[in-house]
Structures are given as structure tokens and as C-alpha cells.
Short mmCIF file of C-alpha atoms in Angstrom, two decimals:
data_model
loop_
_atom_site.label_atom_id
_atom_site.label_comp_id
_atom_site.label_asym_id
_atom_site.label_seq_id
_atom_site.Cartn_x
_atom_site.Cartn_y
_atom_site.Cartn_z
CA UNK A 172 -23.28 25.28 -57.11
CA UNK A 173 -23.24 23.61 -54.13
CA UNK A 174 -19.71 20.51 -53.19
CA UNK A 175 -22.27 18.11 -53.76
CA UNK A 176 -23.45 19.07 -57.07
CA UNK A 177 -19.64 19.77 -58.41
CA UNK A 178 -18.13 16.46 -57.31
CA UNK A 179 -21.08 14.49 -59.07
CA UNK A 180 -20.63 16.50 -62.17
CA UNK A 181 -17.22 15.90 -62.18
CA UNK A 182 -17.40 12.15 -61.38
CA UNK A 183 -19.89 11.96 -64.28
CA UNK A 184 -17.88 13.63 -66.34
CA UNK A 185 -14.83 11.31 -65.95
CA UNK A 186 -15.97 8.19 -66.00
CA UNK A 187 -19.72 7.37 -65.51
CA UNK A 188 -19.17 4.23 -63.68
CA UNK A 189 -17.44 5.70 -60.93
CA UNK A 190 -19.06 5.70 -57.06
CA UNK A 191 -19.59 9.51 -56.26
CA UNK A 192 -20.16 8.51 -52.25
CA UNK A 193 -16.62 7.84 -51.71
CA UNK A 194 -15.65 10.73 -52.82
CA UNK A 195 -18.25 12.43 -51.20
CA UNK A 196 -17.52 11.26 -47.86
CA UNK A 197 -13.84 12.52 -48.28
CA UNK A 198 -14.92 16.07 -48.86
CA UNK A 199 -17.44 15.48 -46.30
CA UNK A 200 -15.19 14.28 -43.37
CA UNK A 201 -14.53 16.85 -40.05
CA UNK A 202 -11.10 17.46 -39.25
CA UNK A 203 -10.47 18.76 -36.36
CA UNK A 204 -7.18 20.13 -35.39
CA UNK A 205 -5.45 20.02 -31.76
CA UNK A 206 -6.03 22.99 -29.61
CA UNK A 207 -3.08 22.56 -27.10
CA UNK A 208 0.59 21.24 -27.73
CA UNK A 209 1.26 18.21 -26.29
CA UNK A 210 3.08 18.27 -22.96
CA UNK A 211 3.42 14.79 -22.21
CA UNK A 212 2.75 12.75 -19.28
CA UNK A 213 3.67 13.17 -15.97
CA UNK A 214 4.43 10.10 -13.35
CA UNK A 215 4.37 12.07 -9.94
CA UNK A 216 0.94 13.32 -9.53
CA UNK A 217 -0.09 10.18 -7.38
CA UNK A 218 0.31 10.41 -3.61
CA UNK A 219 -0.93 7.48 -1.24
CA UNK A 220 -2.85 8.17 2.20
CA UNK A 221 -0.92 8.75 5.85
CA UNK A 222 -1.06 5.66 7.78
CA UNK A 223 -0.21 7.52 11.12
CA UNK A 224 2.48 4.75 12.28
CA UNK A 225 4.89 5.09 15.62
CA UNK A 226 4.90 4.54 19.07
CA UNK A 227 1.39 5.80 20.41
CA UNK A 228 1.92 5.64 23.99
CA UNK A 229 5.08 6.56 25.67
CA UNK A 230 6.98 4.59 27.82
CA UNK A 231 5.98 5.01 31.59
CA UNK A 232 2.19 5.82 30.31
CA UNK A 233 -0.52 4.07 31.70
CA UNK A 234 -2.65 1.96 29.20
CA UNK A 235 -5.52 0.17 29.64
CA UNK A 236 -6.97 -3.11 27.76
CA UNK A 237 -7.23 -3.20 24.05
CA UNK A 238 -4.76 0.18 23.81
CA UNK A 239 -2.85 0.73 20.68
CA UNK A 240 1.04 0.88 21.89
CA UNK A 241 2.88 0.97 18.38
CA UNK A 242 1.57 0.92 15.26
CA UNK A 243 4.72 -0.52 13.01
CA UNK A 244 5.33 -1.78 9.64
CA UNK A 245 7.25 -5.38 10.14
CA UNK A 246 8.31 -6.29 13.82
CA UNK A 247 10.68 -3.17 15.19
CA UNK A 248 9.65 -3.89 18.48
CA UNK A 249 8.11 -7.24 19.66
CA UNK A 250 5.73 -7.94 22.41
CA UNK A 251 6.41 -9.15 26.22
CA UNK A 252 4.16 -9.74 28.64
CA UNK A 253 0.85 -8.37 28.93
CA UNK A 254 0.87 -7.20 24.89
CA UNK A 255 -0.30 -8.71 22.12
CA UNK A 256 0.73 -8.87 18.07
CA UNK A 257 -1.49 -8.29 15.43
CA UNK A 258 -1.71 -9.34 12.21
CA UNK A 259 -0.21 -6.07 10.45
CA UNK A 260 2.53 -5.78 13.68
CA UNK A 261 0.24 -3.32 15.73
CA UNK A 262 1.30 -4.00 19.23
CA UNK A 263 -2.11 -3.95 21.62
CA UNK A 264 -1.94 -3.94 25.62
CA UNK A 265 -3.76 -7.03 26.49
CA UNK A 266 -4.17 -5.59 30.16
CA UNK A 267 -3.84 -2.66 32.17
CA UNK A 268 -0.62 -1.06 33.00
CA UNK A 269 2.50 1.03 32.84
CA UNK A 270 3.83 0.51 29.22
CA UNK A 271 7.48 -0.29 29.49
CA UNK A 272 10.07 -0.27 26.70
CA UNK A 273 12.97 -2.18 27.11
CA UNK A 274 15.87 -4.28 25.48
CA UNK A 275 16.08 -8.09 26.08
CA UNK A 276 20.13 -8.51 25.58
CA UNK A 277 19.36 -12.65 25.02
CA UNK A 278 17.26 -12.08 21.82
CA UNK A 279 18.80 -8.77 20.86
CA UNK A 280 15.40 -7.32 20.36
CA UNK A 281 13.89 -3.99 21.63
CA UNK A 282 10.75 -5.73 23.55
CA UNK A 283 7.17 -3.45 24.85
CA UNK A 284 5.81 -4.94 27.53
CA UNK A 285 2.77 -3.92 30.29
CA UNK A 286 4.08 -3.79 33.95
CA UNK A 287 1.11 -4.00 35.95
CA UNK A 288 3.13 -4.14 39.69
CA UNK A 289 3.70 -7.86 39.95
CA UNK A 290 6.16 -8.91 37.83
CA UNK A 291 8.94 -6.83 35.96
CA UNK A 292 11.45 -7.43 33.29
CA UNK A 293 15.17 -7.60 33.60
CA UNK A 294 14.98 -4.02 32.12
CA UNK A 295 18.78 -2.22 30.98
CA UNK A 296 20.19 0.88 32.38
CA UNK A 297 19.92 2.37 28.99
CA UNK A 298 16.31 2.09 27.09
CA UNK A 299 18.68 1.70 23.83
CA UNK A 300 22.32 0.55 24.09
CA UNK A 301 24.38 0.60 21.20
CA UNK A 302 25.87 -2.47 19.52
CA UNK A 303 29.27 -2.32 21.21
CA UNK A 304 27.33 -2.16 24.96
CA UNK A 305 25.19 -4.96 23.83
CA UNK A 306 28.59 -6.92 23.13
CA UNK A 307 30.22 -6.14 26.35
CA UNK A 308 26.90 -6.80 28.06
CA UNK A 309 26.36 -10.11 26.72
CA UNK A 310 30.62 -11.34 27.00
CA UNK A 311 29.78 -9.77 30.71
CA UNK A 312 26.92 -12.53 31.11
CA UNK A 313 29.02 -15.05 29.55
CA UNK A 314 31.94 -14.75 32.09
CA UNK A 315 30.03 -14.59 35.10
#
């Protein structure tokens, strides 16, 4: 005797009026068990893509028109003369040149600027002073 033929002689049995097919489609329904414990979810397993940022010509290198000088996120160093900004802060030599880092002690700002032989910066000793220098630098200027 086959499930089908035992739960519609029981249902008849009980109560005549009673709808087999519900029953039927209980004894009917798959289960299907899990294979593998759960282990959960893990939040680490997403890395984002190198954006190869930094200085990409040194200072005392020659570049020519349309060079990238520093690719930067925000404005570390800001553009002088002969260098242009663009939108996402990549400093570009707008001519050809000597690249030349330097420190403008007015603005307190480390500057990149192209030296192309016919006009140069007031350039420091030091390519970076520290803060204290910077002080004595500026109450130096302020004296004279």
C-alpha cells in the first residue's frame, strides 16, 4: 500500500468530509537538512585597489610639460610657479624644468615648483625645517 493510498483511507475513515490534499502535501513536502554548520559572516574579506600616490619625480629631476610631480590625497604640497593643481590634488608641471621642492616660510606651506633657469624661489637651507626653525625664521624676518 502505497502513502497515498493509506492517508486517503485513513482520512475516509475519520471523517468523510475531510480534504485528503492537505494532508497529502504534508507527507509530500522535501526537507532538506543543512550540510555544513554555520560559521557566520566575516567583514574583512574586502580589499580596495592601490592608487599608487607620492611624489613621482624627485626634487632636482628634470620634467617636462604635462609630467605628473605628486600624486596626493588633499593639498600636502601646493603648487608654485610653472605647476599646476588638479582637480583630485595631482600636481602637473605646466612647463619644462628642474622640479624644485621647497618651503615658503610666509604661508607655512611645503610649495613644488618648476625652475626652468630664469627665475627662482626664495628656497630654505633645509628642504623641511621643523616647527621651532620655522618660528625663529619667521621672528628673524620680523626683526629685520
Amino acid at each position: 500500500m502505497n502513502i497515498h493510498k493509506f492517508i486517503t483511507h485513513q482520512t475516509n475513515r475519520i471523517n468523510s468530509n475531510f480534504d485528503f490534499r492537505f494532508l497529502g502535501a504534508v507527507y509530500y513536502q522535501q526537507v532538506r537538512h543543512a550540510s555544513k554548520k554555520t560559521g557566520g559572516s566575516t567583514k574583512n574579506n574586502r580589499d580596495s585597489q592601490p592608487k599608487y600616490r607620492g611624489i613621482k619625480i624627485q626634487n632636482g629631476d628634470i620634467a617636462n610639460t604635462g609630467n605628473v610631480i605628486v600624486r596626493q590625497v588633499g593639498s600636502n604640497f601646493h603648487e608654485s610657479e610653472g605647476v599646476l593643481r588638479c582637480v583630485d590634488f595631482t600636481l602637473i608641471a605646466n612647463k619644462c624644468g628642474r622640479v624644485r621642492f621647497w618651503y615658503d616660510l610666509e604661508r607655512q606651506r611645503r610649495m613644488v615648483s618648476i625652475d626652468d633657469g630664469t627665475h627662482t624661489p626664495q628656497i630654505v637651507d633645509k628642504l623641511w625645517p621643523t616647527k621651532t626653525e620655522v618660528k625663529k625664521a619667521i621672528v628673524e624676518r620680523i626683526d629685520q
